[in-house]
Tab-separated table of C-alpha atoms in Angstrom:
chain	number	residue	atom	x	y	z
A	1	MET	CA	-60.928	38.689	-24.986
A	2	MET	CA	-62.842	41.732	-25.824
A	3	ALA	CA	-62.594	44.623	-23.963
A	4	ARG	CA	-65.453	45.587	-21.667
A	5	PRO	CA	-66.846	49.068	-21.800
A	6	LEU	CA	-66.218	51.409	-18.972
A	7	TRP	CA	-68.853	53.213	-19.559
A	8	LYS	CA	-72.445	53.236	-21.254
A	9	GLY	CA	-74.894	55.971	-22.322
A	10	VAL	CA	-76.083	58.309	-24.866
A	11	ILE	CA	-74.413	61.162	-26.991
A	12	THR	CA	-76.887	63.768	-28.179
A	13	PHE	CA	-76.254	66.540	-30.475
A	14	GLY	CA	-79.453	68.809	-31.282
A	15	LEU	CA	-82.644	66.349	-31.226
A	16	VAL	CA	-80.403	63.241	-32.393
A	17	SER	CA	-79.471	60.669	-29.995
A	18	LEU	CA	-76.755	57.898	-30.346
A	19	PRO	CA	-76.316	55.262	-27.670
A	20	VAL	CA	-72.442	54.558	-27.509
A	21	SER	CA	-69.846	52.786	-25.395
A	22	LEU	CA	-66.847	54.121	-23.916
A	23	PHE	CA	-63.698	52.585	-23.807
A	24	SER	CA	-59.935	53.285	-22.601
A	25	ALA	CA	-57.671	54.127	-25.324
A	26	THR	CA	-54.593	53.702	-23.886
A	27	ASP	CA	-52.775	51.371	-21.471
A	28	SER	CA	-49.851	51.521	-19.119
A	29	HIS	CA	-46.928	49.322	-19.472
A	30	THR	CA	-45.050	50.592	-16.490
A	31	VAL	CA	-42.792	47.743	-14.636
A	32	ARG	CA	-44.656	47.559	-11.434
A	33	PHE	CA	-42.497	46.872	-8.109
A	34	HIS	CA	-44.069	45.768	-4.880
A	35	GLN	CA	-42.944	47.573	-1.549
A	36	LEU	CA	-40.494	45.571	0.573
A	37	GLU	CA	-38.504	46.109	3.800
A	38	ARG	CA	-34.742	46.375	3.325
A	39	GLY	CA	-33.080	43.379	4.617
A	40	THR	CA	-35.687	41.052	5.456
A	41	GLY	CA	-37.416	41.125	1.812
A	42	ASP	CA	-40.834	41.125	3.441
A	43	ARG	CA	-43.796	42.432	1.578
A	44	VAL	CA	-45.204	45.666	2.697
A	45	ARG	CA	-48.414	46.501	2.227
A	46	ASN	CA	-50.935	49.772	2.326
A	47	LYS	CA	-54.103	49.341	4.457
A	48	ARG	CA	-56.998	51.375	5.333
A	49	VAL	CA	-56.884	51.980	8.710
A	50	ASN	CA	-59.103	53.928	11.178
A	51	GLU	CA	-56.760	56.371	12.784
A	52	ARG	CA	-58.732	56.317	16.093
A	53	THR	CA	-59.298	52.878	16.467
A	54	GLY	CA	-56.340	51.397	14.420
A	55	ARG	CA	-58.692	48.708	12.921
A	56	GLU	CA	-58.479	47.980	9.227
A	57	VAL	CA	-61.749	49.594	7.341
A	58	PRO	CA	-63.454	47.370	4.309
A	59	PHE	CA	-63.411	49.341	1.159
A	60	ASP	CA	-67.290	49.216	1.092
A	61	GLU	CA	-67.756	50.843	4.342
A	62	ILE	CA	-65.906	53.943	3.166
A	63	VAL	CA	-67.674	57.091	2.640
A	64	LYS	CA	-66.659	60.702	1.387
A	65	GLY	CA	-66.120	63.320	3.937
A	66	TYR	CA	-65.438	67.122	3.322
A	67	GLU	CA	-63.846	68.802	5.973
A	68	VAL	CA	-65.865	72.019	7.243
A	69	SER	CA	-63.466	72.637	9.974
A	70	GLU	CA	-60.619	70.810	11.707
A	71	GLY	CA	-61.837	67.275	12.623
A	72	GLN	CA	-65.601	68.230	11.520
A	73	TYR	CA	-66.713	66.510	8.198
A	74	VAL	CA	-69.751	66.700	6.042
A	75	VAL	CA	-70.514	63.023	5.060
A	76	VAL	CA	-71.549	62.659	1.013
A	77	GLU	CA	-72.751	59.362	-0.033
A	78	PRO	CA	-72.230	58.021	-3.667
A	79	LYS	CA	-75.918	57.938	-4.322
A	80	GLU	CA	-76.491	61.488	-3.485
A	81	LEU	CA	-73.718	62.620	-5.686
A	82	GLU	CA	-75.699	60.988	-8.446
A	83	GLU	CA	-78.947	62.251	-7.364
A	84	ILE	CA	-77.872	65.923	-7.625
A	85	SER	CA	-77.076	65.764	-11.329
A	86	PRO	CA	-79.977	63.324	-12.579
A	87	GLY	CA	-79.138	61.690	-15.838
A	88	ARG	CA	-75.896	63.511	-16.314
A	89	SER	CA	-73.776	60.561	-15.721
A	90	ARG	CA	-75.530	58.753	-18.734
A	91	THR	CA	-75.492	61.291	-21.263
A	92	ILE	CA	-73.151	63.098	-23.167
A	93	GLU	CA	-74.477	66.275	-24.432
A	94	ILE	CA	-72.909	68.152	-27.062
A	95	SER	CA	-73.971	72.012	-26.867
A	96	ALA	CA	-71.243	73.479	-29.278
A	97	PHE	CA	-68.702	72.684	-31.743
A	98	VAL	CA	-65.467	74.285	-31.793
A	99	ASP	CA	-62.259	74.185	-34.427
A	100	LEU	CA	-59.773	71.711	-33.004
A	101	ALA	CA	-56.721	73.811	-34.298
A	102	ASP	CA	-58.178	76.539	-31.666
A	103	VAL	CA	-58.049	74.015	-28.641
A	104	GLU	CA	-54.131	74.376	-27.402
A	105	PRO	CA	-52.637	70.943	-26.265
A	106	VAL	CA	-52.356	71.662	-22.605
A	107	TYR	CA	-56.230	71.384	-22.111
A	108	PHE	CA	-56.328	67.613	-23.371
A	109	ASP	CA	-56.124	65.271	-20.414
A	110	LYS	CA	-57.057	61.593	-21.349
A	111	THR	CA	-58.410	59.766	-24.699
A	112	TYR	CA	-61.201	57.296	-24.691
A	113	TYR	CA	-62.685	55.270	-27.717
A	114	LEU	CA	-66.455	55.645	-28.362
A	115	ALA	CA	-68.349	52.602	-30.321
A	116	PRO	CA	-71.831	52.294	-31.335
A	117	SER	CA	-73.908	50.453	-28.340
A	118	ALA	CA	-75.392	48.156	-30.759
A	119	PRO	CA	-75.366	47.572	-34.925
A	120	GLU	CA	-78.590	49.312	-35.279
A	121	HIS	CA	-76.752	52.765	-34.300
A	122	ALA	CA	-74.238	52.345	-36.919
A	123	LYS	CA	-75.849	54.909	-39.273
A	124	VAL	CA	-76.243	57.664	-36.618
A	125	TYR	CA	-72.757	56.712	-35.475
A	126	GLN	CA	-71.018	57.065	-38.777
A	127	LEU	CA	-73.054	60.409	-39.656
A	128	LEU	CA	-71.580	62.026	-36.654
A	129	THR	CA	-68.048	60.738	-37.528
A	130	GLN	CA	-68.081	61.704	-40.993
A	131	ALA	CA	-69.620	65.313	-40.227
A	132	LEU	CA	-66.817	65.966	-37.627
A	133	ALA	CA	-63.920	64.709	-39.941
A	134	THR	CA	-65.243	66.927	-42.704
A	135	SER	CA	-65.598	69.917	-40.714
A	136	ASN	CA	-62.326	69.299	-38.578
A	137	ARG	CA	-64.268	70.255	-35.757
A	138	ALA	CA	-64.866	68.752	-32.282
A	139	GLY	CA	-67.972	68.915	-30.142
A	140	LEU	CA	-67.915	70.196	-26.538
A	141	ALA	CA	-69.727	68.218	-23.767
A	142	LEU	CA	-70.076	67.825	-20.272
A	143	PHE	CA	-69.714	64.250	-19.034
A	144	SER	CA	-70.019	62.774	-15.188
A	145	MET	CA	-68.364	59.435	-14.643
A	146	ARG	CA	-67.366	57.971	-11.273
A	147	GLY	CA	-68.591	60.953	-9.055
A	148	LYS	CA	-66.731	63.509	-11.400
A	149	GLU	CA	-67.641	65.897	-14.025
A	150	TYR	CA	-65.768	66.549	-17.157
A	151	LEU	CA	-65.180	68.809	-19.912
A	152	THR	CA	-64.962	66.998	-23.077
A	153	ALA	CA	-64.308	67.079	-26.452
A	154	VAL	CA	-65.868	64.591	-28.837
A	155	SER	CA	-63.611	64.094	-32.258
A	156	ALA	CA	-63.262	61.880	-35.623
A	157	VAL	CA	-60.264	59.990	-36.644
A	158	ASP	CA	-60.091	57.263	-39.089
A	159	GLY	CA	-63.887	56.507	-38.870
A	160	LEU	CA	-63.547	56.552	-34.880
A	161	LEU	CA	-65.164	58.612	-32.483
A	162	GLU	CA	-62.622	59.583	-29.655
A	163	LEU	CA	-63.489	61.548	-26.368
A	164	HIS	CA	-61.076	63.926	-24.837
A	165	THR	CA	-61.313	64.658	-21.068
A	166	MET	CA	-60.187	68.107	-20.607
A	167	HIS	CA	-58.829	70.733	-17.995
A	168	TRP	CA	-61.061	73.363	-16.995
A	169	ALA	CA	-59.780	76.989	-17.523
A	170	ASP	CA	-58.859	77.517	-13.773
A	171	GLU	CA	-56.716	74.098	-13.690
A	172	VAL	CA	-54.603	75.407	-16.365
A	173	ARG	CA	-51.345	77.510	-14.970
A	174	ASP	CA	-50.381	80.672	-16.660
A	175	PRO	CA	-46.588	80.110	-17.365
A	176	HIS	CA	-45.672	83.649	-16.963
A	177	ALA	CA	-46.806	83.448	-13.525
A	178	GLU	CA	-45.533	80.211	-12.640
A	179	ILE	CA	-42.024	80.578	-14.157
A	180	THR	CA	-40.150	83.585	-13.267
A	181	GLU	CA	-36.997	82.675	-15.486
A	182	LEU	CA	-38.916	82.898	-18.674
A	183	PRO	CA	-36.450	85.410	-21.026
A	184	ALA	CA	-37.868	88.635	-22.564
A	185	ARG	CA	-39.422	88.478	-25.746
A	186	GLU	CA	-36.679	90.722	-27.358
A	187	ALA	CA	-34.588	88.544	-29.902
A	188	LYS	CA	-30.786	88.018	-28.547
A	189	PHE	CA	-30.244	85.808	-31.289
A	190	SER	CA	-28.822	87.030	-35.016
A	191	GLY	CA	-30.646	86.279	-38.383
A	192	ALA	CA	-28.074	83.851	-39.262
A	193	GLU	CA	-28.684	81.671	-36.162
A	194	LEU	CA	-32.138	81.806	-36.743
A	195	ARG	CA	-31.851	80.404	-40.144
A	196	THR	CA	-29.586	77.793	-39.268
A	197	ALA	CA	-31.716	76.605	-36.295
A	198	GLU	CA	-34.797	76.594	-39.125
A	199	GLN	CA	-32.499	74.665	-41.367
A	200	LEU	CA	-31.433	72.203	-38.541
A	201	ILE	CA	-35.237	71.530	-37.719
A	202	ASP	CA	-36.011	70.887	-41.656
A	203	ALA	CA	-33.094	68.264	-42.205
A	204	LEU	CA	-34.440	66.575	-38.639
A	205	THR	CA	-37.919	66.619	-39.795
A	206	VAL	CA	-39.695	63.198	-40.195
A	207	ASP	CA	-43.249	61.562	-40.645
A	208	TRP	CA	-44.698	60.780	-37.788
A	209	LYS	CA	-44.833	57.091	-37.269
A	210	PRO	CA	-45.427	56.218	-33.536
A	211	GLU	CA	-44.055	52.948	-33.993
A	212	ASP	CA	-40.510	54.016	-34.387
A	213	TYR	CA	-40.567	55.178	-30.435
A	214	HIS	CA	-40.096	52.880	-27.673
A	215	ASP	CA	-40.188	53.449	-23.812
A	216	THR	CA	-36.349	52.927	-23.498
A	217	PHE	CA	-36.314	53.385	-19.785
A	218	GLU	CA	-38.638	50.865	-19.349
A	219	GLU	CA	-36.554	48.376	-21.211
A	220	GLN	CA	-33.692	49.185	-19.185
A	221	VAL	CA	-35.663	48.918	-16.379
A	222	ARG	CA	-36.294	45.386	-17.472
A	223	GLU	CA	-32.688	44.586	-18.394
A	224	LEU	CA	-31.892	45.481	-14.894
A	225	VAL	CA	-34.102	43.131	-13.473
A	226	GLU	CA	-33.491	40.383	-15.777
A	227	ALA	CA	-29.712	40.917	-14.861
A	228	LYS	CA	-29.934	41.281	-11.063
A	229	ALA	CA	-32.215	37.905	-11.213
A	230	GLU	CA	-29.715	35.937	-13.197
A	231	GLY	CA	-26.867	37.233	-10.901
A	232	ARG	CA	-24.961	38.995	-13.954
A	233	GLU	CA	-23.242	42.301	-13.955
A	234	VAL	CA	-25.436	45.276	-14.487
A	235	ALA	CA	-24.183	47.271	-17.269
A	236	VAL	CA	-23.849	51.198	-16.625
A	237	SER	CA	-25.035	53.471	-19.296
A	238	LYS	CA	-22.683	54.918	-21.536
A	239	GLY	CA	-22.266	58.477	-21.863
A	240	ALA	CA	-22.706	61.547	-19.511
A	241	PRO	CA	-25.393	64.632	-19.900
A	242	PRO	CA	-25.037	66.904	-22.407
A	243	GLU	CA	-23.318	70.228	-21.261
A	244	THR	CA	-25.111	73.585	-21.794
A	245	THR	CA	-24.213	75.233	-25.289
A	246	ASN	CA	-21.985	78.226	-24.691
A	247	VAL	CA	-23.439	81.329	-26.153
A	248	ILE	CA	-20.143	82.158	-27.800
A	249	ASP	CA	-20.049	78.764	-29.599
A	250	LEU	CA	-23.915	78.830	-30.598
A	251	MET	CA	-23.663	79.406	-34.480
A	252	GLU	CA	-20.688	76.829	-34.705
A	253	VAL	CA	-22.937	73.995	-32.689
A	254	LEU	CA	-25.538	74.911	-34.918
A	255	LYS	CA	-23.475	74.602	-38.208
A	256	GLN	CA	-22.000	71.160	-36.977
A	257	SER	CA	-25.403	70.027	-35.913
A	258	LEU	CA	-26.924	70.834	-39.297
A	259	GLU	CA	-23.690	69.247	-40.931
A	260	SER	CA	-24.198	65.772	-38.984
A	261	ALA	CA	-28.131	66.024	-39.547
A	262	ARG	CA	-27.697	66.434	-43.513
A	263	GLY	CA	-24.975	63.482	-43.096
A	264	GLY	CA	-27.670	61.268	-41.719
A	265	GLU	CA	-25.992	61.253	-38.296
A	266	ARG	CA	-27.628	61.880	-35.203
A	267	PRO	CA	-26.183	65.409	-33.660
A	268	ARG	CA	-23.942	64.533	-30.702
A	269	ALA	CA	-23.377	66.637	-27.645
A	270	ARG	CA	-20.006	68.262	-27.452
A	271	LYS	CA	-17.715	69.771	-24.721
A	272	ALA	CA	-17.776	73.728	-25.216
A	273	ARG	CA	-14.715	75.549	-24.032
A	274	LYS	CA	-15.678	78.523	-21.841
A	275	GLY	CA	-15.086	81.977	-23.605
A	276	GLY	CA	-13.809	80.239	-26.741
A	277	ALA	CA	-14.629	78.555	-30.034
A	278	ALA	CA	-16.074	75.008	-29.857
A	279	PRO	CA	-13.278	72.353	-30.055
A	280	LYS	CA	-13.073	70.574	-33.418
A	281	THR	CA	-14.941	67.056	-33.719
A	282	ALA	CA	-14.859	64.070	-36.167
A	283	SER	CA	-18.045	65.675	-38.087
A	284	THR	CA	-16.176	68.671	-39.051
A	285	PRO	CA	-15.737	68.977	-42.464
A	286	LYS	CA	-12.209	69.221	-43.386
A	287	ALA	CA	-11.155	71.879	-45.852
A	288	THR	CA	-10.288	70.898	-49.325
A	289	GLY	CA	-9.429	73.790	-51.708
A	290	GLY	CA	-12.520	75.731	-50.301
A	291	LYS	CA	-14.839	72.821	-51.207
A	292	LYS	CA	-16.263	70.647	-48.335
A	293	SER	CA	-15.766	66.977	-48.508
A	294	THR	CA	-18.277	64.661	-46.856
A	295	SER	CA	-18.328	60.829	-46.346
A	296	ARG	CA	-21.060	60.506	-48.875
A	297	ALA	CA	-19.060	62.032	-51.994
A	298	ARG	CA	-16.966	59.905	-54.153
A	299	ALA	CA	-13.673	60.996	-54.961
A	300	GLY	CA	-13.286	62.888	-58.463
A	301	SER	CA	-17.214	63.173	-58.475
A	302	GLY	CA	-19.690	65.357	-57.451
A	303	LYS	CA	-22.504	62.838	-57.228
A	304	PRO	CA	-23.077	61.110	-53.772
A	305	ALA	CA	-22.020	57.743	-53.421
A	306	ALA	CA	-24.643	54.976	-53.281
A	307	LYS	CA	-25.587	53.872	-49.815
A	308	LYS	CA	-24.074	50.540	-48.960
A	309	ARG	CA	-26.579	47.973	-48.625
A	310	VAL	CA	-26.712	45.897	-45.193
A	311	THR	CA	-28.355	42.663	-45.033
A	312	ALA	CA	-28.931	39.758	-42.565
A	313	GLY	CA	-30.191	36.333	-43.352
A	314	GLY	CA	-30.861	37.698	-47.155
A	315	GLU	CA	-32.967	40.625	-45.788
A	316	ASP	CA	-32.067	44.169	-46.301
A	317	LEU	CA	-31.943	46.212	-43.377
A	318	ASN	CA	-31.649	49.661	-44.989
A	319	ASP	CA	-35.365	49.461	-45.903
A	320	LEU	CA	-36.549	48.521	-42.385
A	321	THR	CA	-37.873	51.126	-39.793
A	322	LYS	CA	-36.387	51.606	-36.434
A	323	ALA	CA	-39.355	50.049	-34.928
A	324	GLN	CA	-38.452	46.676	-37.212
A	325	LEU	CA	-35.000	46.814	-36.424
A	326	TYR	CA	-35.514	47.006	-32.723
A	327	GLU	CA	-38.172	44.093	-32.790
A	328	LYS	CA	-35.167	42.071	-34.361
A	329	ALA	CA	-32.567	43.241	-32.034
A	330	THR	CA	-34.996	41.863	-29.090
A	331	GLN	CA	-35.481	38.502	-30.917
A	332	LEU	CA	-31.575	38.344	-31.174
A	333	ASP	CA	-31.210	39.554	-27.138
A	334	ILE	CA	-28.901	42.382	-28.206
A	335	PRO	CA	-28.107	43.860	-24.954
A	336	HIS	CA	-28.493	47.770	-24.636
A	337	ARG	CA	-30.771	47.971	-27.335
A	338	SER	CA	-33.125	50.449	-26.248
A	339	THR	CA	-30.135	53.107	-26.037
A	340	MET	CA	-29.658	52.637	-29.734
A	341	ASN	CA	-30.457	54.993	-32.507
A	342	ARG	CA	-31.619	53.433	-35.956
A	343	ASP	CA	-28.373	53.033	-37.518
A	344	GLU	CA	-26.777	51.459	-34.525
A	345	LEU	CA	-29.661	48.972	-34.160
A	346	GLN	CA	-28.744	48.155	-37.920
A	347	LYS	CA	-25.342	47.503	-37.384
A	348	ALA	CA	-25.965	45.556	-34.213
A	349	VAL	CA	-28.362	43.390	-35.970
A	350	ALA	CA	-26.300	42.641	-38.614
A	351	LYS	CA	-23.417	41.911	-36.318
A	352	ALA	CA	-25.438	39.457	-34.504
A	353	ALA	CA	-26.999	37.647	-37.195
A	354	SER	CA	-23.663	37.218	-39.113
A	355	GLY	CA	-22.454	35.425	-35.601
A	356	ARG	CA	-25.367	33.328	-35.388
A	357	ARG	CA	-24.968	32.189	-39.024
A	358	GLN	CA	-21.320	31.461	-38.212
A	359	ARG	CA	-22.196	29.400	-34.673
A	360	VAL	CA	-24.765	27.226	-36.975
A	361	ALA	CA	-22.264	26.673	-39.657
A	362	SER	CA	-19.946	25.379	-37.308
């Protein structure tokens, strides 16, 4: 079923007018709970109640009121809000264009999609889209919807116009005024520590693929609900929160993190001894005549060993993304899959697929 537009109106820039429809770009998939009374399981509901009479008030009888003094209100009807800004709620008037790189992310709030309202408007829509994409600019406009005015930025992505609602300047807090514990700008780290941190960032840099990431907490909540509904024991998440890195151990921690990242492993949090060197871990390379030895090096050769191929049902799992492995783990009903990294998902999928083949064969 096609989504229904949230709003219809016109984008204007200069003397050009483009009729458009506005659609929501995101959808929340949070697990929703009802409120129940503990012990009885009875549903608890929120009601709009007149605080003087105790009577429940229907939604269409509720109006907006601005408190001018204690208990004294100025009543404002929805129609009156529309009348003070005629036409504003039906027009996105682009008054200026700005380089997208100049807008700090903190100003962006919510994203919507814009589509031409009819096929005959496609040419103007494509013209604006291409012009914005080529210039890497966004159009700034004021826009009213549901009784509220927004500062918005209209940009182009992959042949599509997007409208981003933005925070006003006085809504963005100054971090230096809000956070008193911010460190001074003077560097308290060494050049070697900075270079190692930069190397670690480079080693962990990946291409942005949003499909590789999942709401793991939501998955855990769903598994918790399913387990309780079936009377199964609820599994407790493994591992404790990471401890603060001791400044004395900082360089050692950076080096071991970098070694793990270069070896294709996720750096793991370690306990640091207070006032002393960091404890050795399994990922620490052993000394071998002044040369580093890693699990990826073949004995007697400086060449890295070929990565072992992992298959399941004849399919090579090495070439699958984390998202694809996660989908297979879901199909195989692998528990705790939402807490696994890519390598753990790959091993779990291979093991589960092998177990399933053995059961079928028997």
